[in-house]
Short mmCIF file of C-alpha atoms in Angstrom, two decimals:
data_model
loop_
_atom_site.label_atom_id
_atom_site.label_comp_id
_atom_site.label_asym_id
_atom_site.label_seq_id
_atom_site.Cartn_x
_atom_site.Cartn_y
_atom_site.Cartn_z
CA UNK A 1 0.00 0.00 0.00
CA UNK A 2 1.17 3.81 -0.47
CA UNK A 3 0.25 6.34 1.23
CA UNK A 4 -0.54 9.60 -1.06
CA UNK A 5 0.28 12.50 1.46
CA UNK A 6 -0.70 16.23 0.56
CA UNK A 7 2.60 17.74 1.78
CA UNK A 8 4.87 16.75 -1.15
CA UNK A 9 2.10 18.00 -3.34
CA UNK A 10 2.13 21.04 -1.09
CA UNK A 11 5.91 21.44 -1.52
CA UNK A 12 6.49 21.09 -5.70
CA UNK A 13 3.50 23.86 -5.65
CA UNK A 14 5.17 26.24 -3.71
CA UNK A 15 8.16 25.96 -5.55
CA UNK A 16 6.32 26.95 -8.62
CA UNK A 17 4.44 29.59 -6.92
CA UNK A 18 7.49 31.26 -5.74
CA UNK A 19 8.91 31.75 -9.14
CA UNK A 20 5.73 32.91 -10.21
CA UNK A 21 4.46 35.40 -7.37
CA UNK A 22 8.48 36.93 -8.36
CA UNK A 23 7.47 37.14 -12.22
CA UNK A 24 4.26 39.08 -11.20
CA UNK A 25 6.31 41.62 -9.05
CA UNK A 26 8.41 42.08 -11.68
CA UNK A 27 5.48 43.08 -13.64
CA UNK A 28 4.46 45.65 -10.49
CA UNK A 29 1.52 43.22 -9.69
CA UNK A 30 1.60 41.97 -6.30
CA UNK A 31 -0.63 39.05 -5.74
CA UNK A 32 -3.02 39.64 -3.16
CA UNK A 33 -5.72 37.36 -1.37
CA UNK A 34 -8.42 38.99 0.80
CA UNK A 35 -9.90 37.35 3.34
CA UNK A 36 -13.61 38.18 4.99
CA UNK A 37 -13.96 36.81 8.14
CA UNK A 38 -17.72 37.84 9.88
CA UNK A 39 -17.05 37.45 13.87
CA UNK A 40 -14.29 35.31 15.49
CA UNK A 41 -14.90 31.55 14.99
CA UNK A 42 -12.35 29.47 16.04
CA UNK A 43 -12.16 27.11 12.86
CA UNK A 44 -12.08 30.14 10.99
CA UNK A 45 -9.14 31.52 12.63
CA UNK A 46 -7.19 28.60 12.50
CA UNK A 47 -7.83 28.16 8.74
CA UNK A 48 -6.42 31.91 8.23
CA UNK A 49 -3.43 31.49 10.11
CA UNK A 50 -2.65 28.72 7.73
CA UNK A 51 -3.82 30.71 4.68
CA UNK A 52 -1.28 33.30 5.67
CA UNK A 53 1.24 31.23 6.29
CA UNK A 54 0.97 29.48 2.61
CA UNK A 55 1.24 32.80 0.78
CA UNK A 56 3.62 34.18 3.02
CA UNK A 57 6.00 31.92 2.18
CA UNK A 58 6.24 32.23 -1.41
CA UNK A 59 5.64 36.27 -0.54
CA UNK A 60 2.27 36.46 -1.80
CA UNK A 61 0.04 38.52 0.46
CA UNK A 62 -2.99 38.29 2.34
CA UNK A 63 -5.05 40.35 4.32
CA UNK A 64 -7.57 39.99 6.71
CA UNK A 65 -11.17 41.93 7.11
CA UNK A 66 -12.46 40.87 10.25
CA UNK A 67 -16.29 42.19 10.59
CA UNK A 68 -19.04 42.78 13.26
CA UNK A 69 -20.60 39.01 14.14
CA UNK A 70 -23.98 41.39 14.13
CA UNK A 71 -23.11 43.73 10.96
CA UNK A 72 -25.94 44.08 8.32
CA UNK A 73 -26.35 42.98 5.00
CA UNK A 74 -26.13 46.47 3.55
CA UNK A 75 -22.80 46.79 4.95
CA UNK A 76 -21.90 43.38 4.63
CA UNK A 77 -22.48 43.75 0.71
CA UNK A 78 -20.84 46.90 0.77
CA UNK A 79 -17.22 45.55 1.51
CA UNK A 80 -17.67 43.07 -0.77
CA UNK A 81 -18.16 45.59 -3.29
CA UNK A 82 -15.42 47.59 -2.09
CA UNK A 83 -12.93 44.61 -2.58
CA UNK A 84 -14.61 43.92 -6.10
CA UNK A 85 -13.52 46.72 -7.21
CA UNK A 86 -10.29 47.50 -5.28
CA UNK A 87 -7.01 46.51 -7.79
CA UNK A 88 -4.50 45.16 -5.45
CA UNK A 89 -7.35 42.31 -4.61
CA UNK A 90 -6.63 39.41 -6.94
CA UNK A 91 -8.45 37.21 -4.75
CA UNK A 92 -12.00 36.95 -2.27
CA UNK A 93 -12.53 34.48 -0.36
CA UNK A 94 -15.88 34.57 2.38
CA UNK A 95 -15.99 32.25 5.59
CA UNK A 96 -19.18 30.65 6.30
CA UNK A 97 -21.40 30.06 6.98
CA UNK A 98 -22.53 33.21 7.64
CA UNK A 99 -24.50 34.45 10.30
CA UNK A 100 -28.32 34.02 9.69
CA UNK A 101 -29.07 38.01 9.10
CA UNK A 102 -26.31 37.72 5.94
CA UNK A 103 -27.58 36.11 2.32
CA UNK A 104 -25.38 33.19 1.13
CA UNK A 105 -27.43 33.43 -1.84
CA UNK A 106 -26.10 37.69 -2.40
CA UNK A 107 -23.00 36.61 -1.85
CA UNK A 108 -22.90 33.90 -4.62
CA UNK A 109 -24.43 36.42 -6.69
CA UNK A 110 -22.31 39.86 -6.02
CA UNK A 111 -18.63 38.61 -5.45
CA UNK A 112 -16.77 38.42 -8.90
CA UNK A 113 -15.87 35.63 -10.42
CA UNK A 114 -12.69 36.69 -11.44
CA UNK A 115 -12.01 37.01 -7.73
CA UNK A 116 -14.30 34.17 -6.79
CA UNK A 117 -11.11 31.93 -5.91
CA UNK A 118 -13.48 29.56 -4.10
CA UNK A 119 -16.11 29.07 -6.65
CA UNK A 120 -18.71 30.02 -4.52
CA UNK A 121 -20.80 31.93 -7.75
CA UNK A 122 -22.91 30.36 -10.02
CA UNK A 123 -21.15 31.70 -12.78
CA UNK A 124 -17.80 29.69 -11.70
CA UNK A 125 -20.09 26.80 -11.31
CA UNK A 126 -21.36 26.82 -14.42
CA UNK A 127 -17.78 27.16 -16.22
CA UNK A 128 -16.50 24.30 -14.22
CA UNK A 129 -19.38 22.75 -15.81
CA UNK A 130 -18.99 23.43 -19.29
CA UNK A 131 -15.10 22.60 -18.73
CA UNK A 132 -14.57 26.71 -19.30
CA UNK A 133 -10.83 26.78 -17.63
CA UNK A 134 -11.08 30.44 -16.93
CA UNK A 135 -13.60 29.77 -14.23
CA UNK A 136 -11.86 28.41 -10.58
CA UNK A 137 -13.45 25.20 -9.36
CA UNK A 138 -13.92 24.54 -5.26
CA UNK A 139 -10.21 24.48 -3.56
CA UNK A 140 -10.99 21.03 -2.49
CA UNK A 141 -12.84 19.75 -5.37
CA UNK A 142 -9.13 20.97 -7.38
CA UNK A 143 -7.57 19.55 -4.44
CA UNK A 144 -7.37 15.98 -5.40
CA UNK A 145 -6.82 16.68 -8.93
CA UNK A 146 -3.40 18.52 -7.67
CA UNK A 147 -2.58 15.48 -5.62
CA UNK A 148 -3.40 12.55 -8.09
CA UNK A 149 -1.48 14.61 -10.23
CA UNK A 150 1.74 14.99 -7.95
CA UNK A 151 1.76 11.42 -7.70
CA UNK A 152 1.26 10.76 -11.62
CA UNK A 153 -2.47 9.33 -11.33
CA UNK A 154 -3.18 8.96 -15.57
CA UNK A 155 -7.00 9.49 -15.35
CA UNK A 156 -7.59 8.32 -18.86
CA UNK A 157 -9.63 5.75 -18.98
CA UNK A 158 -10.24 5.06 -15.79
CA UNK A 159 -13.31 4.15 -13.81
CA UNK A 160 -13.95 6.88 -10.98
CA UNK A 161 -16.43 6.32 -8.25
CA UNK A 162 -17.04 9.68 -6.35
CA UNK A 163 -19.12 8.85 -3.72
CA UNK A 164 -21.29 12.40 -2.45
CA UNK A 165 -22.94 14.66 -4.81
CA UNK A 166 -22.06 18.36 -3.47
CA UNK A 167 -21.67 21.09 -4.90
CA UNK A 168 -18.61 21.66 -3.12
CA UNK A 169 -17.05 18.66 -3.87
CA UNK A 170 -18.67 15.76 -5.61
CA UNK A 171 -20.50 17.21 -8.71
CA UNK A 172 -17.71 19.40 -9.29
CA UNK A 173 -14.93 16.93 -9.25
CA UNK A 174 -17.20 15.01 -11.37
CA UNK A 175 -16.43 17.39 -14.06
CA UNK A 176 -13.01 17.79 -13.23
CA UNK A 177 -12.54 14.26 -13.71
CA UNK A 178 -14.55 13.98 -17.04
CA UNK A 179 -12.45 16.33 -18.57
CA UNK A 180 -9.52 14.45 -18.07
CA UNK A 181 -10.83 11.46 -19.94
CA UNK A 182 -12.72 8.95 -16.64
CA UNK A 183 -15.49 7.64 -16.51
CA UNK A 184 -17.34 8.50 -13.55
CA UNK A 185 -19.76 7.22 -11.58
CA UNK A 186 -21.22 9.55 -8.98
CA UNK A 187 -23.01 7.75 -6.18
CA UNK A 188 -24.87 8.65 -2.83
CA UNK A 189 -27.38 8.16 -0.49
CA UNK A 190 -30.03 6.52 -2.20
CA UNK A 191 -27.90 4.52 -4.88
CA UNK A 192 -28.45 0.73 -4.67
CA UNK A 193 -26.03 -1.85 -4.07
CA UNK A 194 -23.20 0.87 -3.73
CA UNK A 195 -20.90 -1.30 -2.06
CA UNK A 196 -20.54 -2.97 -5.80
CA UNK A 197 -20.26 0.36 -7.24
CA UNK A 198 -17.21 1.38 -5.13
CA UNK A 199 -15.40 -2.17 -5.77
CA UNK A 200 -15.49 -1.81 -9.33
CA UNK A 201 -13.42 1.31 -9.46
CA UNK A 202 -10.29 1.76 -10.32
CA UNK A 203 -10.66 4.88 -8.18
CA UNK A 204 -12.87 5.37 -5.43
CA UNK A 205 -13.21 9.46 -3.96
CA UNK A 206 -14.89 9.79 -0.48
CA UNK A 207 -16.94 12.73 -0.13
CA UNK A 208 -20.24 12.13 1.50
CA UNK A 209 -19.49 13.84 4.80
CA UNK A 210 -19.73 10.49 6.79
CA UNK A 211 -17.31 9.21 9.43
CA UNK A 212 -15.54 5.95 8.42
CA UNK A 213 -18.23 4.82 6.25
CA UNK A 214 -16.37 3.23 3.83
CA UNK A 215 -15.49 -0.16 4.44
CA UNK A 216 -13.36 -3.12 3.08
CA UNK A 217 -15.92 -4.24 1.27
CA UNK A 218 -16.07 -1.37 -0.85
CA UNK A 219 -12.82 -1.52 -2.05
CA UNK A 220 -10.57 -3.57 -4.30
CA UNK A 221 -6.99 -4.72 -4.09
CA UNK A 222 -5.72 -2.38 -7.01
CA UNK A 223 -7.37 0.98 -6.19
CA UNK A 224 -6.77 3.93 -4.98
CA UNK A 225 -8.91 5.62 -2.24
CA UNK A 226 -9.02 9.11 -1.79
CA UNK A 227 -10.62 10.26 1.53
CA UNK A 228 -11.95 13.76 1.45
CA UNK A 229 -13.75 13.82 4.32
CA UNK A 230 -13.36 15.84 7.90
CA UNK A 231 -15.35 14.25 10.62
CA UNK A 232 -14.76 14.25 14.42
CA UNK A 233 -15.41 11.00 16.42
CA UNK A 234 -14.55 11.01 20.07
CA UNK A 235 -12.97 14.50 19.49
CA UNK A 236 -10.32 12.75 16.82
CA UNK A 237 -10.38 13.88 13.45
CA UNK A 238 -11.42 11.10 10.68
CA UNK A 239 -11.60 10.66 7.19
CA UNK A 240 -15.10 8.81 5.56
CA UNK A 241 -12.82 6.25 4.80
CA UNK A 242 -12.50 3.53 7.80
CA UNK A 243 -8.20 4.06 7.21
CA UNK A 244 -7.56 1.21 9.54
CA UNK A 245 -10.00 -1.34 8.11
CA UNK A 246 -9.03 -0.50 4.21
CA UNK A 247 -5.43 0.55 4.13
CA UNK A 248 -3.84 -2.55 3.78
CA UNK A 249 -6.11 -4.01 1.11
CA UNK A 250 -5.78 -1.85 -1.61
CA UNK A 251 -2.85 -0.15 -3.33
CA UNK A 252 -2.94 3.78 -2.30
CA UNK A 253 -5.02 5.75 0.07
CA UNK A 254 -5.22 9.27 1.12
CA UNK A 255 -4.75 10.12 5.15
CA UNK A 256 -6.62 12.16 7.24
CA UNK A 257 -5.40 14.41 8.17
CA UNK A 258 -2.59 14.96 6.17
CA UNK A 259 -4.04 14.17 2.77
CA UNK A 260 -5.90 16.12 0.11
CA UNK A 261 -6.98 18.84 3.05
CA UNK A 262 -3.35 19.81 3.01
CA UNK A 263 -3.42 20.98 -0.49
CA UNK A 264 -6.77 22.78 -0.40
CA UNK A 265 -4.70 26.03 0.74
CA UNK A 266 -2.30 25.91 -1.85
CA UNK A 267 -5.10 25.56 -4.66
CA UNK A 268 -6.56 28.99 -3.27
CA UNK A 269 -3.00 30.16 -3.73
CA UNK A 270 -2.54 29.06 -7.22
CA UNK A 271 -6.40 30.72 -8.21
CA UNK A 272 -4.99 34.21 -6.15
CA UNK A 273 -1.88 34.00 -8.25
CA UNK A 274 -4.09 33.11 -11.83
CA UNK A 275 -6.36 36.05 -11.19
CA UNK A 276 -3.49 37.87 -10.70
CA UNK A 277 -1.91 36.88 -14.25
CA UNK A 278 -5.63 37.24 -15.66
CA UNK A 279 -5.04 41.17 -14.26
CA UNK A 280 -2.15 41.89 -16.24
CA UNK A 281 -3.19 40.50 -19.54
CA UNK A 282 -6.62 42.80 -19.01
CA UNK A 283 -3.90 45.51 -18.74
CA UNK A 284 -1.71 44.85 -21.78
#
């Protein structure tokens, strides 16, 4: 069995990025990623720290607008406006959820979606759909692609089973994987006799949002598993893939933690730093 681990993924980026984010300054653009925090969640905190932290250290930059936990929607809307239309911002990306007095659904429809770099609009959506490559898919939807790619994963040809059907991860990567030439199966809840499905792929993606539900049985000796789940059990963070039960019967698996969650920051690095290109072509 291997083990496919997000940091070396994590690492070749960054080399990459750092020669880029110095081409861009060359050019007098310096890439920039905004973050919107609403209030002072502790998830969200620890997710920036680690956001900063990424682009710091191949000197892209990030900063921070922290807002009132009780602020409007007016004003909420208003500073997303204000970073819509602000140059040095190559990049927006929103916590949530949101409080309950904010509109997910205004968001999705005033940020721009040449600074959406989480794909939270519908217009992003809808180019990762129609395999448009100037739209950004979701950071962990992209995340996986990144990492089967670090560890030279040929997609052609091959049977994918994604098992979950979000928009955040599962249709997406659907897409994502279509355009690279698998066929893909896309299973959930109420699909019959999905133990069978799983088995007869060649690779099998975890994305239902279910602690350790996937099993042995749903596996085969040559595949590869890719666990993108987050789940707490007994305050211990877990994949939707039961690690211990299906490691050592098929041929690679993700980890969680350590796995395609490590990459998701870097993705939102590399669609900060492609907006930023996008900018100075707009300019030439």
């Amino acid at each position: 069995m291997t083990e496919y681990r997000g940091m070396p993924a994590v690492k070749a980026m960054a080399e990459d990025f750092k020669s880029r984010v110095a081409e861009l300054k060359d050019k007098g653009v310096y890439p920039k990623l905004a973050v919107v925090r609403v209030g002072a969640r502790e998830d969200d905190i620890a997710y920036e720290k680690g956001i900063m932290k990424r682009f710091c250290a191949v000197g892209a930059d990030v900063s921070v607008i922290e807002l009132p936990i009780d602020i409007d929607e007016n004003s909420f809307e208003e500073t997303i406006k204000e970073l819509n239309e602000d140059e040095k911002v190559h990049g927006i990306l929103v916590f949530r959820p949101l409080p309950k007095q904010l509109s997910d659904d205004r968001l999705k429809e005033i940020i721009r979606p040449d600074k959406d770099v989480d794909s939270i609009s519908m217009v992003n959506a809808a180019k990762v759909f129609a395999g448009d490559k100037t739209g950004y898919a979701p950071c962990t939807a992209q995340a996986v692609m990144e990492l089967l790619a670090h560890y030279d994963v040929d997609l052609t040809g091959k049977r994918v089973v994604i098992v979950g059907r979000s928009l955040v991860v599962g249709k997406p990567l659907a897409m994502l994987m279509l355009a690279k030439n698998a066929t893909v199966t896309v299973c959930h809840t109420r699909t019959k006799n999905i133990e069978d499905e799983c088995r007869r792929a060649d690779i099998l993606v975890a994305c239902a949002g279910s602690a350790k539900m996937i099993k042995k049985d749903y596996t085969n000796p040559g595949q590869i598993v890719v666990d993108v789940g987050i789940n707490f059990v007994d305050g211990a963070m877990c994949g939707d893939v039961d690690y211990d039960d299906v490691a050592e019967h098929v041929a690679a698996i993700t980890p969680v933690p350590g796995g395609v969650g490590t990459v998701t920051t870097s993705v939102l690095l590399k669609h900060t730093l492609e907006s930023a290109y996008a900018a100075t072509r707009s300019k030439a």
